[in-house]
mmCIF file of C-alpha atoms in Angstrom:
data_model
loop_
_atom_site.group_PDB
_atom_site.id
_atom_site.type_symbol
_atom_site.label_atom_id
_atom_site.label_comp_id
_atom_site.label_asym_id
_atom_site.label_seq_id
_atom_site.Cartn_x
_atom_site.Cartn_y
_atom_site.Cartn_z
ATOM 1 C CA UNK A 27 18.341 10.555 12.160
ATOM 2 C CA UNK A 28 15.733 11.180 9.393
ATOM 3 C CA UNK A 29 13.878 9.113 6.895
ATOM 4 C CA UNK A 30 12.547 10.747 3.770
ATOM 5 C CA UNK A 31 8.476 10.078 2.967
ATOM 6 C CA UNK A 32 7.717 10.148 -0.979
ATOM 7 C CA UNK A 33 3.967 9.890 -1.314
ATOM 8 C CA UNK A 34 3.045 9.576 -4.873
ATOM 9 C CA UNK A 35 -0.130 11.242 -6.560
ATOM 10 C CA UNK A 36 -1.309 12.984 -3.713
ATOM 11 C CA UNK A 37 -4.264 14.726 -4.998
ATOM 12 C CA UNK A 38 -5.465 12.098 -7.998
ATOM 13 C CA UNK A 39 -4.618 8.791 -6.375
ATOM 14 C CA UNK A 40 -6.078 9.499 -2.725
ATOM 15 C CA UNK A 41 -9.923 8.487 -3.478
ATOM 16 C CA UNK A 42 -10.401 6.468 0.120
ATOM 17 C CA UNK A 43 -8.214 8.874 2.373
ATOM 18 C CA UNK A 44 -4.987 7.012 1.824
ATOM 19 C CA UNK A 45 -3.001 9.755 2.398
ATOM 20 C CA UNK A 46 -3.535 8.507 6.326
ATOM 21 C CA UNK A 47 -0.567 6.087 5.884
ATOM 22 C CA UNK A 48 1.463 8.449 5.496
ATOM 23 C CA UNK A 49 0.283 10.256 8.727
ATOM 24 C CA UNK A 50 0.649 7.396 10.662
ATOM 25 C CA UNK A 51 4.146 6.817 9.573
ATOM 26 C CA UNK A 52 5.135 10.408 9.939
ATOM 27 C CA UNK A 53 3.583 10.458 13.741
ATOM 28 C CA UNK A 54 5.269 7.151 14.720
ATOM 29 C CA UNK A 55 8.779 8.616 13.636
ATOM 30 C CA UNK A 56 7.708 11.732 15.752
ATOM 31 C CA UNK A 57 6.763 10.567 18.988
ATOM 32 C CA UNK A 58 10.206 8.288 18.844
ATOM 33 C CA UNK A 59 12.399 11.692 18.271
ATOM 34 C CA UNK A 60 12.560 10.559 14.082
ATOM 35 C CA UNK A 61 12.473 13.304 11.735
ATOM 36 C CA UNK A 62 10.143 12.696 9.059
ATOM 37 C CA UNK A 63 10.589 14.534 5.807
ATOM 38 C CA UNK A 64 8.036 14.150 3.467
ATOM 39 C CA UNK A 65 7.872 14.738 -0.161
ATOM 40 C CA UNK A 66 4.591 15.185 -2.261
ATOM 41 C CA UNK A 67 5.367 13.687 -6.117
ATOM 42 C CA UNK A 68 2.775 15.078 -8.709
ATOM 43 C CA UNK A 69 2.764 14.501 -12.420
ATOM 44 C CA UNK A 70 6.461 15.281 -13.395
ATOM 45 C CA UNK A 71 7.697 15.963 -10.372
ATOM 46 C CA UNK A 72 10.926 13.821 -9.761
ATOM 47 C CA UNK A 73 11.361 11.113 -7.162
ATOM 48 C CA UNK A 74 13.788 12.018 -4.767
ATOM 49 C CA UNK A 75 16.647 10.242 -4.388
ATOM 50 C CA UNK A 76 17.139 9.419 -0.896
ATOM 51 C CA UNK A 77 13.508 7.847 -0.789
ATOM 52 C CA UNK A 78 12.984 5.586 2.149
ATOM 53 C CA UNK A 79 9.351 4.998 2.008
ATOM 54 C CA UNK A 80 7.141 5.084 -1.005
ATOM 55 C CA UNK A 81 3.372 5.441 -1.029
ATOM 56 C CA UNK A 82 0.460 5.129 -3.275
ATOM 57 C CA UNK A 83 -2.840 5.471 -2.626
ATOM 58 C CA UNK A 84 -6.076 4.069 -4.774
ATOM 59 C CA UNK A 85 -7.943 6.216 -7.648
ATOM 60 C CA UNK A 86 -10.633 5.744 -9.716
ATOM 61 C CA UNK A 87 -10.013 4.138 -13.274
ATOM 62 C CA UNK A 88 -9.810 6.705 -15.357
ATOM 63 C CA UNK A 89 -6.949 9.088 -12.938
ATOM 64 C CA UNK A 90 -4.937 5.604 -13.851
ATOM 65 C CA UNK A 91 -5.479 5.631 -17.193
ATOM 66 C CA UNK A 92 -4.479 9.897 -16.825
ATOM 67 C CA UNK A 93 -1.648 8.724 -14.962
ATOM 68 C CA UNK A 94 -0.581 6.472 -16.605
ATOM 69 C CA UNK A 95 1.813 7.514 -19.073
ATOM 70 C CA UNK A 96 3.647 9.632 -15.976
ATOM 71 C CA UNK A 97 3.740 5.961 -14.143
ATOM 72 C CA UNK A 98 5.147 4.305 -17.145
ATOM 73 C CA UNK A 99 7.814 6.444 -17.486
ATOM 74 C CA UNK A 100 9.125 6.091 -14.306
ATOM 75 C CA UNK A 101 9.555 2.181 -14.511
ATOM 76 C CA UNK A 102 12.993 2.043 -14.801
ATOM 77 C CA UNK A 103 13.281 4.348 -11.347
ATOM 78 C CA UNK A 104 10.279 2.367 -9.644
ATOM 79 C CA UNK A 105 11.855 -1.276 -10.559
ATOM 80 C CA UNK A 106 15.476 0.103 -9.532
ATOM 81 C CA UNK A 107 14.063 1.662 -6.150
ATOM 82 C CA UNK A 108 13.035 -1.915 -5.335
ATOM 83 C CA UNK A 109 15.411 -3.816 -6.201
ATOM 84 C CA UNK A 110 17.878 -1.310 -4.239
ATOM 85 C CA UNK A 111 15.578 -2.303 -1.108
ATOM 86 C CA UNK A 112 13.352 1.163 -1.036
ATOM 87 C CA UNK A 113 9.939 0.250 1.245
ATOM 88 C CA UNK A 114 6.928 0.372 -0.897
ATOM 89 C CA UNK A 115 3.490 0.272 0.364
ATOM 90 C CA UNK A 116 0.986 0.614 -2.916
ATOM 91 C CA UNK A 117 -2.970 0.512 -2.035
ATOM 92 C CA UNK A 118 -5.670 -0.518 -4.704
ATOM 93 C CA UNK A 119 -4.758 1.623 -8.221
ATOM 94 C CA UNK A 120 -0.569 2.295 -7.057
ATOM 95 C CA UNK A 121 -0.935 -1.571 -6.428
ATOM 96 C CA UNK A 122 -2.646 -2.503 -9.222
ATOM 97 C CA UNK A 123 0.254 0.035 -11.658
ATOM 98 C CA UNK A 124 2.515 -1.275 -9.919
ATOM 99 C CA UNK A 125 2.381 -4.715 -11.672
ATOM 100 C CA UNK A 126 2.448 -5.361 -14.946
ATOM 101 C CA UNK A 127 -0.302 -4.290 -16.383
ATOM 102 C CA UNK A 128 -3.933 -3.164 -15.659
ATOM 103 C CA UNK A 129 -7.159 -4.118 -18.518
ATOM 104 C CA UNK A 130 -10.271 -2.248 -17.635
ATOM 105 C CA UNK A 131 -13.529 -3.897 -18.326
ATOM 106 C CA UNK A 132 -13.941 -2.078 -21.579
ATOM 107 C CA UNK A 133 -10.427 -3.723 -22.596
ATOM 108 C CA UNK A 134 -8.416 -0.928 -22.217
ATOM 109 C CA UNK A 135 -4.990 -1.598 -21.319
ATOM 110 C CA UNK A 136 -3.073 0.243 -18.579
ATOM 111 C CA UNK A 137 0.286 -0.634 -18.605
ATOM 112 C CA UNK A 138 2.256 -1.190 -15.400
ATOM 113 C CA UNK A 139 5.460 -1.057 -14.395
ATOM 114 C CA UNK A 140 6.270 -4.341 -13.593
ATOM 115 C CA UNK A 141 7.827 -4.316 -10.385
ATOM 116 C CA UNK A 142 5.354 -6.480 -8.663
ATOM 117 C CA UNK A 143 4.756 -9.747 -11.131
ATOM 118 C CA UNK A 144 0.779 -8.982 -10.689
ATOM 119 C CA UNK A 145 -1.710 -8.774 -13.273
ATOM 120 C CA UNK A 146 -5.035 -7.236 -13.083
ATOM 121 C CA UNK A 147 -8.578 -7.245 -15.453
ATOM 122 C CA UNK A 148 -11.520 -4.895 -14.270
ATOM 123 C CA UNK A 149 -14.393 -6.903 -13.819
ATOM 124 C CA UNK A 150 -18.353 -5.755 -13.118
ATOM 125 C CA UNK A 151 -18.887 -6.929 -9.797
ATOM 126 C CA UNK A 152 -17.477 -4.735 -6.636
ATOM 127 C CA UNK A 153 -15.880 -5.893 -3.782
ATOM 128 C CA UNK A 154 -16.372 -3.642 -1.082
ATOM 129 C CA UNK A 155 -16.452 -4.167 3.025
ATOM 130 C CA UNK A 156 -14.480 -4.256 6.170
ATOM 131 C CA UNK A 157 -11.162 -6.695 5.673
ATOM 132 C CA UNK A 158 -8.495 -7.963 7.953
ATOM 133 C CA UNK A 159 -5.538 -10.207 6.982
ATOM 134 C CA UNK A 160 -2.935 -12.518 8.763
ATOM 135 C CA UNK A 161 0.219 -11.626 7.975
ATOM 136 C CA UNK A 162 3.742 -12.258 9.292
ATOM 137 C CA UNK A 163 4.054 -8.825 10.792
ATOM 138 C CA UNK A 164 0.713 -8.683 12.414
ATOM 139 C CA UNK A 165 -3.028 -8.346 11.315
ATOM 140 C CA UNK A 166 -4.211 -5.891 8.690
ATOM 141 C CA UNK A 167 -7.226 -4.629 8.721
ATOM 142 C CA UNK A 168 -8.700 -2.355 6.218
ATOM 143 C CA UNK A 169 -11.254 -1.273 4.015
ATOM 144 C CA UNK A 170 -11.620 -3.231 0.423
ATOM 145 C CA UNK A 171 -13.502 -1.309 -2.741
ATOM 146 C CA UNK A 172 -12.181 -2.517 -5.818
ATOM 147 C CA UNK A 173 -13.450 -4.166 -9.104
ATOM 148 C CA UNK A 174 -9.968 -5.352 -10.207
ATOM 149 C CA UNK A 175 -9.178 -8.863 -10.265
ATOM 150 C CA UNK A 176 -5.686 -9.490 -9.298
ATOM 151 C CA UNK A 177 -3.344 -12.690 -10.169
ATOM 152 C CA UNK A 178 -0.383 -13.312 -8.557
ATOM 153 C CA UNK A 179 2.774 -14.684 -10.378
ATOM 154 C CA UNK A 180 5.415 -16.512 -9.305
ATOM 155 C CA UNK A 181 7.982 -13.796 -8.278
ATOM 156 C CA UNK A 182 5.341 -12.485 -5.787
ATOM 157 C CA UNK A 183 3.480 -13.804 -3.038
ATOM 158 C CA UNK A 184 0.430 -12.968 -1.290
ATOM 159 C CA UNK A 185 0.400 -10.593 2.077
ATOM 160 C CA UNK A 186 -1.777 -13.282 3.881
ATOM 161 C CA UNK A 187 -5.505 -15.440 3.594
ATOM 162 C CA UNK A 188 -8.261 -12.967 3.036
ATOM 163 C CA UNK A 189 -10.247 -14.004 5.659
ATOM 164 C CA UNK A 190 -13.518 -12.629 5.692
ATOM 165 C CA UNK A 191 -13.299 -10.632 2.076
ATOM 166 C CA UNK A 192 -12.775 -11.417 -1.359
ATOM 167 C CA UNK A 193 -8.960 -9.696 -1.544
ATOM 168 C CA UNK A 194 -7.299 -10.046 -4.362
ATOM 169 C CA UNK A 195 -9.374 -11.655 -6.787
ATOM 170 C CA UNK A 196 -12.571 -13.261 -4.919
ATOM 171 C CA UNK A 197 -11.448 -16.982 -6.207
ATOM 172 C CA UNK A 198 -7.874 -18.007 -3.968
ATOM 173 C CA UNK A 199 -8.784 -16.313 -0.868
ATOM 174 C CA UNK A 200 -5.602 -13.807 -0.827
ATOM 175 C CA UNK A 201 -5.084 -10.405 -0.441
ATOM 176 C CA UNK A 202 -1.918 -8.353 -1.285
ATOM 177 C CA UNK A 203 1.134 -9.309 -2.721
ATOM 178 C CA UNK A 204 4.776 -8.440 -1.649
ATOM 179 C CA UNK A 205 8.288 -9.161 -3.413
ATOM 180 C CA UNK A 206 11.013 -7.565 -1.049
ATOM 181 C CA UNK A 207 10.667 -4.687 0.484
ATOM 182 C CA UNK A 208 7.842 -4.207 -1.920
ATOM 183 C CA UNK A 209 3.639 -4.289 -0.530
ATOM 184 C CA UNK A 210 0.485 -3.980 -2.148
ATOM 185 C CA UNK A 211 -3.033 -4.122 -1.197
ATOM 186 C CA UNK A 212 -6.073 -3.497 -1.290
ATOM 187 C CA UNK A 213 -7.106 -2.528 1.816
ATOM 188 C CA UNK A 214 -7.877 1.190 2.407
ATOM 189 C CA UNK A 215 -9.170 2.440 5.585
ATOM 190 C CA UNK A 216 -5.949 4.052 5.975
ATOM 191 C CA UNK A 217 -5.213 0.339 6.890
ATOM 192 C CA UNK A 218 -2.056 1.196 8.711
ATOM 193 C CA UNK A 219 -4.642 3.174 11.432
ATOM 194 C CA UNK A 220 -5.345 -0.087 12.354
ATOM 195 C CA UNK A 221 -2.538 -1.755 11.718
ATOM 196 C CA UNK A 222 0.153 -0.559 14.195
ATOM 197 C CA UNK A 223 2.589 -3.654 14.165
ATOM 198 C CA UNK A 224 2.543 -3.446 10.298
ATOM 199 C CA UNK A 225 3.662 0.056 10.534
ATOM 200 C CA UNK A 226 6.272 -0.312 12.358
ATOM 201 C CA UNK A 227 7.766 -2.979 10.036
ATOM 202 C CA UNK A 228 7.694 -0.929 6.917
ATOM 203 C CA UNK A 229 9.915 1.913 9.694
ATOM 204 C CA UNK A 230 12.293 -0.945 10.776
ATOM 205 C CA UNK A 231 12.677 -2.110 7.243
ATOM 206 C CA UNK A 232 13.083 1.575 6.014
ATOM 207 C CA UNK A 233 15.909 1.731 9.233
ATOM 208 C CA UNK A 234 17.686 -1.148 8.585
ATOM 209 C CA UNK A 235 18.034 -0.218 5.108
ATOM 210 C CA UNK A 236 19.708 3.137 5.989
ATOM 211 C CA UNK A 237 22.130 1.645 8.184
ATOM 212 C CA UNK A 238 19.645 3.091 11.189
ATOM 213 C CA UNK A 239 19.156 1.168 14.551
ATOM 214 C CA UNK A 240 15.697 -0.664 14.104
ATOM 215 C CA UNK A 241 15.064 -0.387 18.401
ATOM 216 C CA UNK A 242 11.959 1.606 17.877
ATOM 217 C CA UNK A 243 10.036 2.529 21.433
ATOM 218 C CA UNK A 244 7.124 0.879 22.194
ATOM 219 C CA UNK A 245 3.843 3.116 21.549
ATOM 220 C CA UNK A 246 0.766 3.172 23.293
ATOM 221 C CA UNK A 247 -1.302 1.211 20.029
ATOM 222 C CA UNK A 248 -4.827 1.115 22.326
ATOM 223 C CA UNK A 249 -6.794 3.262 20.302
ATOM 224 C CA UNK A 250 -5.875 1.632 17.257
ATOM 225 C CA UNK A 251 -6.152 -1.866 18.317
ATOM 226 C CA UNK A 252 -9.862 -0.988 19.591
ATOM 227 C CA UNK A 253 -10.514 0.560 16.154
ATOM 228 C CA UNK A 254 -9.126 -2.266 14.408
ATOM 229 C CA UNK A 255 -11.370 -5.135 16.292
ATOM 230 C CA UNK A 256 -14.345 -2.686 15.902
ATOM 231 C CA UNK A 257 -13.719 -3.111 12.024
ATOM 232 C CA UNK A 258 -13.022 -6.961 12.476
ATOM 233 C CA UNK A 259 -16.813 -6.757 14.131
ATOM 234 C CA UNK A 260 -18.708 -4.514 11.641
ATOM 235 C CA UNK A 261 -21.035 -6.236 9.001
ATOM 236 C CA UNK A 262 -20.164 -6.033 5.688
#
């Protein structure tokens, strides 16, 4: 039993320590007996084939706009990965690329790749402090930094109520979006450090899609249940 770990953009798109997701999913398959494979993808590099989990992590505006052209191209991969049921967890800029298209405050445009139906304009006005969400697979909690104002379309629906941030956009009170087996949000932190129960859906999902039994042994999730109410507490 193995599942295969693409993280995308390691070194440009990994401005608030995302890379931490995919340490949390690599040590969850490990202390259940899982293999983990995991595959760092770089400008050019190809996405493998047998991807079961995809990650993204945030970056400043201009590694989007160097990225970009590398993202575009891959659209037709990206959009067929999700619609062939590949997990997907994109935070802040991989989120933000992922949709359809990204206009800095300048007006520059940034095209996405449409596989979320999200749409995002820079704005001048940061939103930045401690986050948690309900969701349907547990509370996330996380870290939000981001200028971009997102807007959800109709083939996409939020994660859950941003309760005491601005998520998405700082006017519907959401946060995320997720079409599938497809996430994005904003939350860094790594939010799936604090967000055990969350993890462990994106596995099962990544499982079930492999033909794998889902039965994953309970963990000890103390530790990061503590550090997720400490965050809950903290001032903004």
């Amino acid at each position: 039993m193995s599942v295969t770990l693409v993280h995308l953009y390691p070194r440009l798109m990994n401005i608030y320590g995302d890379t931490g997701n995919l340490l949390v999913l690599r040590k969850r398959l490990q202390w259940r007996g899982i293999e983990a494979r995991v595959v760092a993808v770089g400008v050019g590099d190809p996405l493998p084939a047998d991807t079961d989990v995809l990650l993204g992590g945030g970056g400043q505006d201009a590694a989007q706009g160097e990225l970009g052209a590398d993202f575009v191209s891959r659209g037709a991969q990206l959009r067929a990965m999700a619609d062939d049921g590949v997990v997907m967890l994109a935070i802040c800029g991989s989120y933000q690329l992922l949709g359809h298209e990204f206009r800095t405050h300048e007006g520059v445009r940034i095209p996405g790749v449409g596989v979320l139906d999200v749409t995002t304009v820079g704005s001048d006005i940061r939103m930045i402090g401690n986050q948690h969400v309900g969701t349907a697979w547990g509370r996330l909690v996380g870290y939000e930094n981001h200028s971009g104002l997102t807007t959800l379309g109709p083939g996409a629906r939020p994660l859950g109520p941003a309760l005491p941030g601005r998520g998405n956009n700082g006017r519907d009170r959401t946060e995320g979006a997720v079409r599938d087996n497809v996430f994005g949000t904003y939350l860094h932190g790594p939010v799936l450090a604090k967000s055990p129960e969350f993890a462990d859906e994106l596995l099962r999902r990544a499982l079930a899609r492999a033909g794998l039994s889902t039965d994953l042994e309970p963990l000890d999730d103390t530790l990061a249940h503590q550090a997720a109410e400490v965050a809950v507490r903290r001032p903004r």
